[in-house]
CSV table of C-alpha atoms in Angstrom, one decimal:
chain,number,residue,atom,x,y,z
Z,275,UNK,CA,5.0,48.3,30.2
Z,276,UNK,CA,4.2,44.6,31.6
Z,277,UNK,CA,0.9,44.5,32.9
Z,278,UNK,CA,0.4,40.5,32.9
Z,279,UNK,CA,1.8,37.6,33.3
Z,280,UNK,CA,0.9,34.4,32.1
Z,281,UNK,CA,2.0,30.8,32.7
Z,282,UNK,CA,1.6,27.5,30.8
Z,283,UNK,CA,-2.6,26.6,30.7
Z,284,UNK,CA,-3.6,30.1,30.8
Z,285,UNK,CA,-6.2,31.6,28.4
Z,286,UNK,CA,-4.2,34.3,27.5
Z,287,UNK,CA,-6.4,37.6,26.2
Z,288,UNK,CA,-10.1,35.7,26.5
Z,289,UNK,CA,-10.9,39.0,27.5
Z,290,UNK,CA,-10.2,40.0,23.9
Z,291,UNK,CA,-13.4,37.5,22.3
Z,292,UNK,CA,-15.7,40.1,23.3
Z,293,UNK,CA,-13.6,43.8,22.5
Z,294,UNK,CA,-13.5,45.5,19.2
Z,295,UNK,CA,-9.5,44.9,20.1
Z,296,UNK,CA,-7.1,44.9,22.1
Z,297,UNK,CA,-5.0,47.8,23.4
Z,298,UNK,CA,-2.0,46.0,24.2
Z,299,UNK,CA,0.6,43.3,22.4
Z,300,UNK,CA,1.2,39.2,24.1
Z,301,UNK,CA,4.7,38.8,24.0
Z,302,UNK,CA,7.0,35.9,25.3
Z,303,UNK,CA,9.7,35.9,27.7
Z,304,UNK,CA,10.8,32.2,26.3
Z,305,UNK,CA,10.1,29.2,24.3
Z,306,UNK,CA,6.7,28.9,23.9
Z,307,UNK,CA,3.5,26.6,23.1
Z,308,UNK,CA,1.0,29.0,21.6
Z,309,UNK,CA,-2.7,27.6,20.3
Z,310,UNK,CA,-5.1,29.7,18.4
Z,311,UNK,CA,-8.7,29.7,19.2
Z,312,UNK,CA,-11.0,31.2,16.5
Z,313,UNK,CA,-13.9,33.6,17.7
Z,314,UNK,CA,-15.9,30.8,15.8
Z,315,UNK,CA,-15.3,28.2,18.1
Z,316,UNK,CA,-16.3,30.7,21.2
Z,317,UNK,CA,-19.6,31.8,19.7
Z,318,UNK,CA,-20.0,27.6,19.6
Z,319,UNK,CA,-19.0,27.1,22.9
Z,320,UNK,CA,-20.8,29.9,24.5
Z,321,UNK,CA,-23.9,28.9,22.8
Z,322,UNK,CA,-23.9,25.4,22.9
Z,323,UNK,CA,-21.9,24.2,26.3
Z,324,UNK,CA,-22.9,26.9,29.5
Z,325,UNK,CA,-20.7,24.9,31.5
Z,326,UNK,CA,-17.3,26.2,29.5
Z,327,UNK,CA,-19.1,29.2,28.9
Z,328,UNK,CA,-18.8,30.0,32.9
Z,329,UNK,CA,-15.0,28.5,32.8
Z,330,UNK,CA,-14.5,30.6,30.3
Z,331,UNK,CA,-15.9,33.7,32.3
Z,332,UNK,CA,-13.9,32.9,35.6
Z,333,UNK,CA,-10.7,32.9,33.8
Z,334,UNK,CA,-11.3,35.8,32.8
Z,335,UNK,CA,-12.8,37.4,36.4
Z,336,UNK,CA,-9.0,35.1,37.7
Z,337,UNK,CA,-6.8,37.9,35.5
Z,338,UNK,CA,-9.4,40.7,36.7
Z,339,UNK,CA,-8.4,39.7,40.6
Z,340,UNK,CA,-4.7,39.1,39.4
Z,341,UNK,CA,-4.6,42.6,37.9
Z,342,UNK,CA,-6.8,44.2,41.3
Z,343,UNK,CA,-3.6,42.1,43.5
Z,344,UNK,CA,-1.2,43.9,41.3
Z,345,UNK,CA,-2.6,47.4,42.1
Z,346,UNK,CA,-2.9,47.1,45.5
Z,347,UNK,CA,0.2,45.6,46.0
Z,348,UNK,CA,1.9,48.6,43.9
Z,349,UNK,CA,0.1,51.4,46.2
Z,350,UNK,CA,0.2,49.5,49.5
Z,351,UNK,CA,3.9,47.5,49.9
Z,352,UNK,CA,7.3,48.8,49.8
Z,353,UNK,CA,9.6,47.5,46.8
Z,354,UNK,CA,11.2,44.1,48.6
Z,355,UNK,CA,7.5,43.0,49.8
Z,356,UNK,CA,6.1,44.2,46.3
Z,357,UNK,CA,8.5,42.0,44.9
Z,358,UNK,CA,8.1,38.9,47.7
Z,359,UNK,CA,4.0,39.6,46.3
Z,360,UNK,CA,5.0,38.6,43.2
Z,361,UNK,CA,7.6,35.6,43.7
Z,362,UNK,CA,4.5,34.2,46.0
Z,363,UNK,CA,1.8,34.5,43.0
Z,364,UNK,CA,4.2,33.3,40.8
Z,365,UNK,CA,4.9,30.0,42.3
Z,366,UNK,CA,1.3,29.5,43.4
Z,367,UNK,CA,0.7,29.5,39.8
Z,368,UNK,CA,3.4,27.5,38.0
Z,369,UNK,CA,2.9,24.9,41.2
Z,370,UNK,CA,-0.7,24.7,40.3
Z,371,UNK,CA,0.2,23.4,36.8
Z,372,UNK,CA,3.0,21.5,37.7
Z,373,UNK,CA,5.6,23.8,36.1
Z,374,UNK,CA,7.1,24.3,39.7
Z,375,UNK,CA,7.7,22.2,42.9
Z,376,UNK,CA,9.6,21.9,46.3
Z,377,UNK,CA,9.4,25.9,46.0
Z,378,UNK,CA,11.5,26.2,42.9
Z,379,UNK,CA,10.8,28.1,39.6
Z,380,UNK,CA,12.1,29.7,37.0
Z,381,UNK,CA,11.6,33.0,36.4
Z,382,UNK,CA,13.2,33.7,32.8
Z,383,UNK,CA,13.2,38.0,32.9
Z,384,UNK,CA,15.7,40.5,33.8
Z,385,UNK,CA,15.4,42.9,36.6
Z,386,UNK,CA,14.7,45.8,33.9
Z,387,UNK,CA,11.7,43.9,33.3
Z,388,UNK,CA,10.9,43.0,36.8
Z,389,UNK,CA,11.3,46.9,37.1
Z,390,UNK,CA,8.8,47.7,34.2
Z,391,UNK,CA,6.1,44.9,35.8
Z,392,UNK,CA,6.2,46.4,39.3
Z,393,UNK,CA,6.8,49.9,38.3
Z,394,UNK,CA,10.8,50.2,40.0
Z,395,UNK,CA,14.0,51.4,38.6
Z,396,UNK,CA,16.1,48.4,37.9
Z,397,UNK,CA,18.4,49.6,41.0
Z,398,UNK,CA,15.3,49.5,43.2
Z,399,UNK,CA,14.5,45.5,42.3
Z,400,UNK,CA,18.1,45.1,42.7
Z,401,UNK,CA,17.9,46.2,46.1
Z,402,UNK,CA,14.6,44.2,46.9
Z,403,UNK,CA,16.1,41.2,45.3
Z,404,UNK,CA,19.4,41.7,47.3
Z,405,UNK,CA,17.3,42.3,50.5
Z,406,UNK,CA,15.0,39.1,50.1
Z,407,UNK,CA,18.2,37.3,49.8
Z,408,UNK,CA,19.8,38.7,52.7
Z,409,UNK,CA,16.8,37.9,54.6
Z,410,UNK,CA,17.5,34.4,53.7
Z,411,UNK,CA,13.9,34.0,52.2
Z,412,UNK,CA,15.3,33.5,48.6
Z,413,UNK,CA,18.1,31.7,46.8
Z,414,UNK,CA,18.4,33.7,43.5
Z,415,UNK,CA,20.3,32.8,40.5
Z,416,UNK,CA,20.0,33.6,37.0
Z,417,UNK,CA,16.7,32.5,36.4
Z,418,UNK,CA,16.5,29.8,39.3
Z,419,UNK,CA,14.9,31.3,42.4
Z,420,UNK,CA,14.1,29.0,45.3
Z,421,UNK,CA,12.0,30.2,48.0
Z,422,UNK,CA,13.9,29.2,51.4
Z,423,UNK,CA,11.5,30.6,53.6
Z,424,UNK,CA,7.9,30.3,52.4
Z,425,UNK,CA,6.3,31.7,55.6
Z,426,UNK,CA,8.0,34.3,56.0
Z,427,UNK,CA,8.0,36.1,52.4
Z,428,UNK,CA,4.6,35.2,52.1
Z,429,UNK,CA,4.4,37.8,56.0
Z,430,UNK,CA,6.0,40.1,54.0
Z,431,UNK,CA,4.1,39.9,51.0
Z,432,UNK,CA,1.0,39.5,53.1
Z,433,UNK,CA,0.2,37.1,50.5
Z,434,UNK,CA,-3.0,35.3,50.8
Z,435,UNK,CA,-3.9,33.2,47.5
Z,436,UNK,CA,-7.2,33.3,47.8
Z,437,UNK,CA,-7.8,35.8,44.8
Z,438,UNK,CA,-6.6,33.1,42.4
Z,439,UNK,CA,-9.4,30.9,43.1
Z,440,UNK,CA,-7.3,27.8,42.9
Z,441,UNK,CA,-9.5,25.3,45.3
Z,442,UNK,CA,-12.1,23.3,43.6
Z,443,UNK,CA,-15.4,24.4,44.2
Z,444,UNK,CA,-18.6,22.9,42.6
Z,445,UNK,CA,-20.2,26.2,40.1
């Protein structure tokens, strides 16, 4: 089952620095840049620099919201505006670090796995994918999507970014 997703910049498993482990496996959908951070360097940093230290938390209270989003989406939207949910988090996220622009991403995973991640048979995300199409609120192809009508699959969605604390605030 896919419970996360991550995209370039993340702290992936910080959660993980503080467990006796982890109950899950990181895995990647594509070529990847992957950096190690030793638990050594985190006991430094979250003695010695309080600043990071609260970074380091919000990233971590970021994927908490992410995964609350995910839930409520799952028990409160049917499958096409479950889906649009996603597509709008997505490019939030990849726009924010510049890995997507003018409303086009890549989104390298099969519709089995966009099954497994929002908890649909692969017929059902078939469906929701054919449906936002037909809507005319994505272009979808292979990997490429681009989202044609912003406004209204966020509606759908009832997507409100907020949760992913992207505006700069002074902490």
């Amino acid at each position: 089952m896919i419970t996360a997703l991550h995209v370039p910049g993340d702290f992936v498993d910080l959660h993980g620095f503080v467990l006796a482990g982890l109950e899950h496996e990181v895995l990647a959908v594509g070529p990847t840049e992957v950096e190690f951070v030793d638990h050594s360097e985190l006991i430094d940093i979250t003695e010695n620099f309080p600043h990071l230290t609260r970074l380091m938390w919000m990233a971590t209270l970021i994927d908490a919201a992410i995964h609350r989003q995910w839930l409520v989406a799952a028990a409160s939207l049917r499958s096409s505006a479950h889906l649009a949910h996603l597509l709008c988090e997505i490019y939030i996220r990849l726009n924010a670090v510049g890995a997507a622009s003018n409303f086009q991403f890549s989104l390298p995973l099969l519709q089995r796995e966009l099954a497994d991640i929002l908890g649909y048979s692969s017929i059902h995300v078939n469906r929701a994918v054919r449906d936002l199409r037909d809507r005319g609120f994505v272009r979808w192809t292979g990997s490429d999507i681009t989202i044609l009508n912003w406004d209204g699959l966020a509606r759908l969605a009832r997507f409100d970014s907020t949760y992913l604390d992207l505006e700069r605030h002074s902490r």
